[in-house]
mmCIF file of C-alpha atoms and ligand atoms in Angstrom:
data_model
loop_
_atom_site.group_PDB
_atom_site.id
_atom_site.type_symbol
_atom_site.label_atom_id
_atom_site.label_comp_id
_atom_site.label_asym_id
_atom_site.label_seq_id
_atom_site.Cartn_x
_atom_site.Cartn_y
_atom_site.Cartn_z
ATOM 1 C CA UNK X 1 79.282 105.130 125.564
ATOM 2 C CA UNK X 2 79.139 101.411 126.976
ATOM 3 C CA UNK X 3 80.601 99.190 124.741
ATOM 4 C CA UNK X 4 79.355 95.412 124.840
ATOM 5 C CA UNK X 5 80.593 92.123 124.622
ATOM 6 C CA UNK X 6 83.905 91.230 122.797
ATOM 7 C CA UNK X 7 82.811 89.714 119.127
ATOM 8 C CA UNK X 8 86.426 89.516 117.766
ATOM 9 C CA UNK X 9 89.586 90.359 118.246
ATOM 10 C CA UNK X 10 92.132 90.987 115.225
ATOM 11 C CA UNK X 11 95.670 92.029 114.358
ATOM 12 C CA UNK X 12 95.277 95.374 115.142
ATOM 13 C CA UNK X 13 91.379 96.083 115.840
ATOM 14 C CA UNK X 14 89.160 94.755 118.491
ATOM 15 C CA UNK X 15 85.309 94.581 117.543
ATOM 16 C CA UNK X 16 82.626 95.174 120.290
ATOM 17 C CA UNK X 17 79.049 95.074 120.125
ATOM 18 C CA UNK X 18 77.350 98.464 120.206
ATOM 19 C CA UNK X 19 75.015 99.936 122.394
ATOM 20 C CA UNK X 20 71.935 99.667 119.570
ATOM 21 C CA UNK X 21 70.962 96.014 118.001
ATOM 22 C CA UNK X 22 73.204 96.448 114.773
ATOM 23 C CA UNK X 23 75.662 98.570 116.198
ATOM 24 C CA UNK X 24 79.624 97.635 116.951
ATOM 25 C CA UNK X 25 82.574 99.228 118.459
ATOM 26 C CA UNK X 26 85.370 99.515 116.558
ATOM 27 C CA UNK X 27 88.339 99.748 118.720
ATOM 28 C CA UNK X 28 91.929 100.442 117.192
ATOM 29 C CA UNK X 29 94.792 98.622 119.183
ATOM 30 C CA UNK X 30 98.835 100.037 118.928
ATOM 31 C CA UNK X 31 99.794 96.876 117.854
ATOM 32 C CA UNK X 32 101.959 96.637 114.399
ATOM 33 C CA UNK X 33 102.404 93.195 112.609
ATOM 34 C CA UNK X 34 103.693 91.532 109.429
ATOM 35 C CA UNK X 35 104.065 88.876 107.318
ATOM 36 C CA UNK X 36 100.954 87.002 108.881
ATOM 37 C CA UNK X 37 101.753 88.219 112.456
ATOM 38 C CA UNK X 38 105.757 86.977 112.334
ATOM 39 C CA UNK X 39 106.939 90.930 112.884
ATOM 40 C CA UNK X 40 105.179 92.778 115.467
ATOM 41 C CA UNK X 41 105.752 95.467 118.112
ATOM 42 C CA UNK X 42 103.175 97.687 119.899
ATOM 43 C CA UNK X 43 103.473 101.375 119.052
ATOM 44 C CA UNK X 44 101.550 103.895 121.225
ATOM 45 C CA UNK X 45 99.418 106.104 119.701
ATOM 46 C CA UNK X 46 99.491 104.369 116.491
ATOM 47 C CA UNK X 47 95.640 102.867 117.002
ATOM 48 C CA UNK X 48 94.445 106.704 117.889
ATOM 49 C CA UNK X 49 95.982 108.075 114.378
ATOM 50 C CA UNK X 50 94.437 105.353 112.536
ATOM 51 C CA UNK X 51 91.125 105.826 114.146
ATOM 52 C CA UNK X 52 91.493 109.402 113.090
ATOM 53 C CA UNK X 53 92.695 108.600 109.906
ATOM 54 C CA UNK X 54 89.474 106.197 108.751
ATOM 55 C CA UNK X 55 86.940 109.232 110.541
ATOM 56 C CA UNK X 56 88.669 111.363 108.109
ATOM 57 C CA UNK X 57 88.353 109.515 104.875
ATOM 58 C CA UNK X 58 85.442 107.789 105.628
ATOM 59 C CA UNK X 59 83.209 110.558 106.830
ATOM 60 C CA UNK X 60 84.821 112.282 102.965
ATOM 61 C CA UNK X 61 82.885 108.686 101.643
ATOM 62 C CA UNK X 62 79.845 109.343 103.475
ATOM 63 C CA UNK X 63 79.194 113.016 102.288
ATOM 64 C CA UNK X 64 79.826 111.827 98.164
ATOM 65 C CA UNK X 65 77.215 109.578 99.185
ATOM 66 C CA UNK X 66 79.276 106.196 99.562
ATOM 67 C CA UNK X 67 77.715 103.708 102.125
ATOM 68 C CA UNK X 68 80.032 102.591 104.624
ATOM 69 C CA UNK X 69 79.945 101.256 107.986
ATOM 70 C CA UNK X 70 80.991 104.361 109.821
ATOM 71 C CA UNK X 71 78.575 106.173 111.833
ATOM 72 C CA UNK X 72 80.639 108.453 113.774
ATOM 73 C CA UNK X 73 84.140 108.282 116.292
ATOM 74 C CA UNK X 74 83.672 108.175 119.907
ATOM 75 C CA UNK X 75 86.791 108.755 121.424
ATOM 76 C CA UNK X 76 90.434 108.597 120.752
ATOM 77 C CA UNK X 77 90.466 104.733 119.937
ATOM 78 C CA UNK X 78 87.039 103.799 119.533
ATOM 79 C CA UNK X 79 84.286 104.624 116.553
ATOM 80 C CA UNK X 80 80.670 103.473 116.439
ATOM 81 C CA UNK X 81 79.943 101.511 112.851
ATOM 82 C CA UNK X 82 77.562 99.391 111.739
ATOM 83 C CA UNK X 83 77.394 95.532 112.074
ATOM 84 C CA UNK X 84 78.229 93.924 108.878
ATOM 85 C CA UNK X 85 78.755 90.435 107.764
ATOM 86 C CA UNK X 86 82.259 90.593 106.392
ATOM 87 C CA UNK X 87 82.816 89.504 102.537
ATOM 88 C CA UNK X 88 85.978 87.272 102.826
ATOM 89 C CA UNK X 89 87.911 89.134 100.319
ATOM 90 C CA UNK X 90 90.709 91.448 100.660
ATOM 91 C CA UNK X 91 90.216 94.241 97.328
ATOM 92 C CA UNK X 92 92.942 95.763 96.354
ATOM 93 C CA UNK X 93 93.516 98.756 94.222
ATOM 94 C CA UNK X 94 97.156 99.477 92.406
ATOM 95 C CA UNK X 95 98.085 102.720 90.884
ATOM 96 C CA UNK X 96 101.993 101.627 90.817
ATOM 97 C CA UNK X 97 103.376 98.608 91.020
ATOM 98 C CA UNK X 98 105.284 97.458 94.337
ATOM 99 C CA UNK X 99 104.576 94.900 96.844
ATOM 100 C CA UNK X 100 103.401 91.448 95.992
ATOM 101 C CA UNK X 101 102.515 92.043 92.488
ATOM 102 C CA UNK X 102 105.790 93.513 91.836
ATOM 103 C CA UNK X 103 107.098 90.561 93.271
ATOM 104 C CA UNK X 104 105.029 88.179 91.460
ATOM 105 C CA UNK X 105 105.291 89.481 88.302
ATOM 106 C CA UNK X 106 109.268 90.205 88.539
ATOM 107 C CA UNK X 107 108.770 93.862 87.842
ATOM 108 C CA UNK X 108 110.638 96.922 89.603
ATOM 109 C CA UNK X 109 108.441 98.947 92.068
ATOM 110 C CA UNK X 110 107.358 102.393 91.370
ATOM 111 C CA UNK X 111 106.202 101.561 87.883
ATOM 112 C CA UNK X 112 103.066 103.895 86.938
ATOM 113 C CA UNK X 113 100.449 101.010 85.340
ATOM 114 C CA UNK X 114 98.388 101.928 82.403
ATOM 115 C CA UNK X 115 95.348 102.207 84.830
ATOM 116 C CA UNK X 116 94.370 101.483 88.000
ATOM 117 C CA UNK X 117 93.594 97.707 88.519
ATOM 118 C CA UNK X 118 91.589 95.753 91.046
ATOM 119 C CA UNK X 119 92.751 92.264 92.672
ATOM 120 C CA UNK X 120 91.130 90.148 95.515
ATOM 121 C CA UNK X 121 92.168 87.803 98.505
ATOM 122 C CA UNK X 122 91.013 85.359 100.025
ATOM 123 C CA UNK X 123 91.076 86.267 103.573
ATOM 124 C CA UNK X 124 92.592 83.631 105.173
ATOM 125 C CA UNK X 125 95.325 83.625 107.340
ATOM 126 C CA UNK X 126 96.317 79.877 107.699
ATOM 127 C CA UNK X 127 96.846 80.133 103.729
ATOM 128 C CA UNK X 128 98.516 82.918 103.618
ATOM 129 C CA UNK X 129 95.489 85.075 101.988
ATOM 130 C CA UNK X 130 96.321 83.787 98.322
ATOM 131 C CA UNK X 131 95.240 86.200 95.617
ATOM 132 C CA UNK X 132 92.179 84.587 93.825
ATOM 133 C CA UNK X 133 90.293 85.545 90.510
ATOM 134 C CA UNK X 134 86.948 86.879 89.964
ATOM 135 C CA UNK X 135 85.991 83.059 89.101
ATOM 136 C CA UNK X 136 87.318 81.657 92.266
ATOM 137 C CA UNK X 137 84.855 84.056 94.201
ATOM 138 C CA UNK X 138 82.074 83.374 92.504
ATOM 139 C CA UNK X 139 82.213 79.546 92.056
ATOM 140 C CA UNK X 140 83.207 79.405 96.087
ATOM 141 C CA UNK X 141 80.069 81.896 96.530
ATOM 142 C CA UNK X 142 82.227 84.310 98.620
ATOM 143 C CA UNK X 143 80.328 86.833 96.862
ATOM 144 C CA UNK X 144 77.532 87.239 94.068
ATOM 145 C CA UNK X 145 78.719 88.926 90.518
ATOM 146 C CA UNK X 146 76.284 91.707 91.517
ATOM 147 C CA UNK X 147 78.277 91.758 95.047
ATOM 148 C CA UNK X 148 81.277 91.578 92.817
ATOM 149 C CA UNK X 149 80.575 94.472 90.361
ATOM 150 C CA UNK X 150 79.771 97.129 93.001
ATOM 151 C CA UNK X 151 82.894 96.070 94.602
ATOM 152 C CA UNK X 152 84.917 96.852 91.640
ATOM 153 C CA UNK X 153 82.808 100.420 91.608
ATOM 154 C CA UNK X 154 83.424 101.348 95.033
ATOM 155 C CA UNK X 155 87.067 100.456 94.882
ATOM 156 C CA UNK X 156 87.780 102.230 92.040
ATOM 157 C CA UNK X 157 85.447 105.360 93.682
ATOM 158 C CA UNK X 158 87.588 105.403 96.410
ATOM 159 C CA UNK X 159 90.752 104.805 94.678
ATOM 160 C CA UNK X 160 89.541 108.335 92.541
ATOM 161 C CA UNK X 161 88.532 109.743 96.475
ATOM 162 C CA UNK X 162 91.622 108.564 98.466
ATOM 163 C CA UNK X 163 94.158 109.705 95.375
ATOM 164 C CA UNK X 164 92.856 113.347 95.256
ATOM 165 C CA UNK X 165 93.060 113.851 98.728
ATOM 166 C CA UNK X 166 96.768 112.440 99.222
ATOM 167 C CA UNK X 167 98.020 114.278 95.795
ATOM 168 C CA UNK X 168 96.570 117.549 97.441
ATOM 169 C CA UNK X 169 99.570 117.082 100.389
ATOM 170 C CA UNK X 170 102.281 116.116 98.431
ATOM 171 C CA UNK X 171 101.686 111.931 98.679
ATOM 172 C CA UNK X 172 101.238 109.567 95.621
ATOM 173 C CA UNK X 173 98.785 107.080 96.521
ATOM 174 C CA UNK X 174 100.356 103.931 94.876
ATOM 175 C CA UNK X 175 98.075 101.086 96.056
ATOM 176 C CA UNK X 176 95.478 99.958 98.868
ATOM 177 C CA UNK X 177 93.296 97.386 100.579
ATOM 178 C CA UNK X 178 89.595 97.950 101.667
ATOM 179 C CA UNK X 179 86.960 95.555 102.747
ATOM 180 C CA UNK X 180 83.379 95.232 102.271
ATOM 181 C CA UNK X 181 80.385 93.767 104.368
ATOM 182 C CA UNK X 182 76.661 93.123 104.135
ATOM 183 C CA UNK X 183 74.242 95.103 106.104
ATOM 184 C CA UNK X 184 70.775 93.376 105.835
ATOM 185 C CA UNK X 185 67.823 96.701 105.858
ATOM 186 C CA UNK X 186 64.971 95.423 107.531
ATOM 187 C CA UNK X 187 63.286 98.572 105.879
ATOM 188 C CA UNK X 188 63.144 97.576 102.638
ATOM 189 C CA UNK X 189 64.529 93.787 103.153
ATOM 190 C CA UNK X 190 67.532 93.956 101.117
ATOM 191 C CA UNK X 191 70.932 93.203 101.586
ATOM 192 C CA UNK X 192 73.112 96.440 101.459
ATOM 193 C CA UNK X 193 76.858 96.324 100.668
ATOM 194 C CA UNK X 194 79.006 98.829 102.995
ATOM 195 C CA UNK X 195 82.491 99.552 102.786
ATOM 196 C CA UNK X 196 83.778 98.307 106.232
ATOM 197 C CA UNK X 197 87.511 97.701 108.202
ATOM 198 C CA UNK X 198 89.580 100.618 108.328
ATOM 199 C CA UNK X 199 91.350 102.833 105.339
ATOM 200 C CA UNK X 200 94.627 104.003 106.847
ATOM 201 C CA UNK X 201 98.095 104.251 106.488
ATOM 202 C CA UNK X 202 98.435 100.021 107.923
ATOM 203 C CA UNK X 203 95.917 99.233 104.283
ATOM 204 C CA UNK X 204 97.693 101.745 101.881
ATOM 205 C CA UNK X 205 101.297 102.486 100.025
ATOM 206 C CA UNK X 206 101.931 106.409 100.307
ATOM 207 C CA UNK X 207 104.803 108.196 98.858
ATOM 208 C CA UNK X 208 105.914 111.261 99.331
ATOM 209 C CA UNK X 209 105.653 112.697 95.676
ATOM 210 C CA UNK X 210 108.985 114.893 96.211
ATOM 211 C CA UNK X 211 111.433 112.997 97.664
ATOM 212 C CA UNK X 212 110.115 109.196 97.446
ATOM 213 C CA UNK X 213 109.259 108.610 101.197
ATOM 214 C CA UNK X 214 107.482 105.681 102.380
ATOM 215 C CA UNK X 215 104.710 107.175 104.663
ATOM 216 C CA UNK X 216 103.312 103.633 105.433
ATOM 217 C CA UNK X 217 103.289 100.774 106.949
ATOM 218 C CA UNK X 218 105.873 99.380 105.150
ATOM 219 C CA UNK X 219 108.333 101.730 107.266
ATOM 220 C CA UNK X 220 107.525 98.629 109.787
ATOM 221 C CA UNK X 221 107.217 95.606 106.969
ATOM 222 C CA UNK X 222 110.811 96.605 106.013
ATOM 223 C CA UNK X 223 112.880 98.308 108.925
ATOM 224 C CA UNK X 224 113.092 101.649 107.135
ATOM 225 C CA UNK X 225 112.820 104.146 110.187
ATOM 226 C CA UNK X 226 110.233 105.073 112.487
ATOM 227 C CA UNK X 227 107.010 104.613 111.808
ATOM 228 C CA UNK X 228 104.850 106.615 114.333
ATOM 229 C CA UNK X 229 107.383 109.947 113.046
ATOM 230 C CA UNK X 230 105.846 108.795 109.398
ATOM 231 C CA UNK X 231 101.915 108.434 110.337
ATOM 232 C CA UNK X 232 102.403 111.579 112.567
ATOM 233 C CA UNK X 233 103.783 113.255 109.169
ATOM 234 C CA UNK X 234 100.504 112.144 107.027
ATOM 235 C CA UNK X 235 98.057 113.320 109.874
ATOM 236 C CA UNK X 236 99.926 116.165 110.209
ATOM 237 C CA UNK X 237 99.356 117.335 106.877
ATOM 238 C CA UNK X 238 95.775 116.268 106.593
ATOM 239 C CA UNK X 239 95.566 118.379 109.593
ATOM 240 C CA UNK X 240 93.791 115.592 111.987
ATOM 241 C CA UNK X 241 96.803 115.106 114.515
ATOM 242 C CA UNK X 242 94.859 114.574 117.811
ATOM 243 C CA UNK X 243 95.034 117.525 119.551
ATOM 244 C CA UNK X 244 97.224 117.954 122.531
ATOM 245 C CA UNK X 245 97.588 114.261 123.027
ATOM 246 C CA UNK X 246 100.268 112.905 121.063
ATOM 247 C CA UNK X 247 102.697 116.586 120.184
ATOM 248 C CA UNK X 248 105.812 114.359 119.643
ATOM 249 C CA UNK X 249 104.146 111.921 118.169
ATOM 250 C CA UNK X 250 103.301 108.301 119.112
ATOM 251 C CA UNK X 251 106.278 106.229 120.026
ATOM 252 C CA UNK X 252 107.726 102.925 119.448
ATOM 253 C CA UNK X 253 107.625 101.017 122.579
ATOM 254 C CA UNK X 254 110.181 97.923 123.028
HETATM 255 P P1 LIG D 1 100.736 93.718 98.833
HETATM 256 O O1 LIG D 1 101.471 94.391 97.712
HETATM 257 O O2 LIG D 1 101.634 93.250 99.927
HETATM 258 O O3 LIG D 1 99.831 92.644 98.319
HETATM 259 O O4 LIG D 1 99.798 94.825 99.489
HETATM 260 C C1 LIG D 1 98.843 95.518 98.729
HETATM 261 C C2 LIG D 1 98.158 96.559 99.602
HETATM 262 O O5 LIG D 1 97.407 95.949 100.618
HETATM 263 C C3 LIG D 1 99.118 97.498 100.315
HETATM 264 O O6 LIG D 1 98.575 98.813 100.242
HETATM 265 C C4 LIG D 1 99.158 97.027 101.729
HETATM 266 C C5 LIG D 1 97.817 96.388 101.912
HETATM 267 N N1 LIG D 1 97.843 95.227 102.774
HETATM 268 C C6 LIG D 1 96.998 95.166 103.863
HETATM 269 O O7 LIG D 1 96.241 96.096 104.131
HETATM 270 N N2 LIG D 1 97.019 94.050 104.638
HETATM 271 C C7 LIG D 1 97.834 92.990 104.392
HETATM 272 O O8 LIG D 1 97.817 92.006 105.138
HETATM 273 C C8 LIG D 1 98.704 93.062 103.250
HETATM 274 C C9 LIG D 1 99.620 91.920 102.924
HETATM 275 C C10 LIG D 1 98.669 94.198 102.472
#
């Protein structure tokens, strides 16, 4: 499938215009970074996992009737979506503490929380993507309180989605990051809201529910082994490892 021109280039994706009006590529680079881009390294096969991880849970979304901007992958790095117009706002979902909340609120990680909760970013990497209240976004019209409220849905849908599927091999889902964008429907004139970006293991904290193990990305954030062996583990036992491609599994190249 041609891909078009170039509309962006991220961290770790590359967005191309599709081959229908309203139509992008999503490509998924091996790059790895941190802390704003201050840790990176490239490892190989890491963009082909991911791609197969968000086919996985996304196409799950799609059948329960969720709209997201997935239409189908096309080859080992690259998916067909729809165009959106991304909602600057990181949402976040937290079953256990860890991370920057953790951090901010002085607490130990790994602490179960009453319920799930839901916090948002400003996406905005020259300030750091602060965390900002439900106020902030509405007064700075980064999104309506109807945009708002079926943000807080869908999160906590997929939060529900994304926890039953990890508990079912053995991984506690402890928190995650999704993104949404707007889809305008020349059908019926309305602006729909998709779930867009990626879900994989780069946007959520997985544990191993036995022994504790960090199946994420913060193997890379914080030096704690390699992290192709622990996506390879994940796909592994969601049973999407690419088949004959990657057998030893995608590795970290200096
Ligand atoms: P945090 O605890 O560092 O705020 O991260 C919360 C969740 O968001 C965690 O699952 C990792 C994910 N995340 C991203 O997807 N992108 C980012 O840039 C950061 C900082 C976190």
């Amino acid at each position: 499938m041609a891909r078009g021109a170039k509309i962006y280039e991220g961290k770790a994706k590359i967005l191309y215009e599709g081959p229908e009006p309203g139509t992008i590529i999503q490509y998924f680079k091996d790059d790895a970074t941190a802390f704003n881009a201050e840790k990176k390294d490239v490892i190989e096969g890491k963009g082909a996992l991911n791609n197969r991880f968000c086919e996985h849970i996304m196409t799950g979304l799609n059948s329960l009737g969720m709209p997201t901007h997935f239409i189908r992958r096309i080859n080992a790095r690259e998916q067909l979506c729809h165009k959106v117009e991304i909602i600057p706002l990181e949402v976040i979902v937290r079953n256990v503490s860890a991370g920057s909340m953790a951090k901010r609120l002085g607490m130990d990680e790994g602490v179960q929380l009453s319920r799930p909760l839901v916090e948002f970013s400003y996406k905005d990497d020259s300030l750091g993507d602060p965390l900002v209240a439900e106020e902030h976004i509405e007064v700075m019209q980064w999104a309506t309180r109807s945009e708002l409220e079926s943000m807080i849905d869908m999160a906590f849908r997929v939060n529900d989605y994304l926890s039953g599927m990890m508990h079912g091999i053995g991984i506690k889902l402890i928190d995650f990051k999704i993104e949404f964008g707007r889809q305008y429907d020349e059908q019926d004139g309305m602006m729909n809201l998709l779930l867009a970006d990626e879900i994989s293991p780069d946007s959520c904290r997985l544990w191993d529910i036995e022994t504790g193990a960090k199946l994420d990305k913060d193997v890379f954030r914080r030096d704690l082994g390699n992290l192709a062996d622990a996506y390879t583990e994940v796909a592994r036992r969601l049973n999407i490892l690419p088949k004959g491609g990657t057998a030893s599994g995608p590795q970290l190249v200096k």
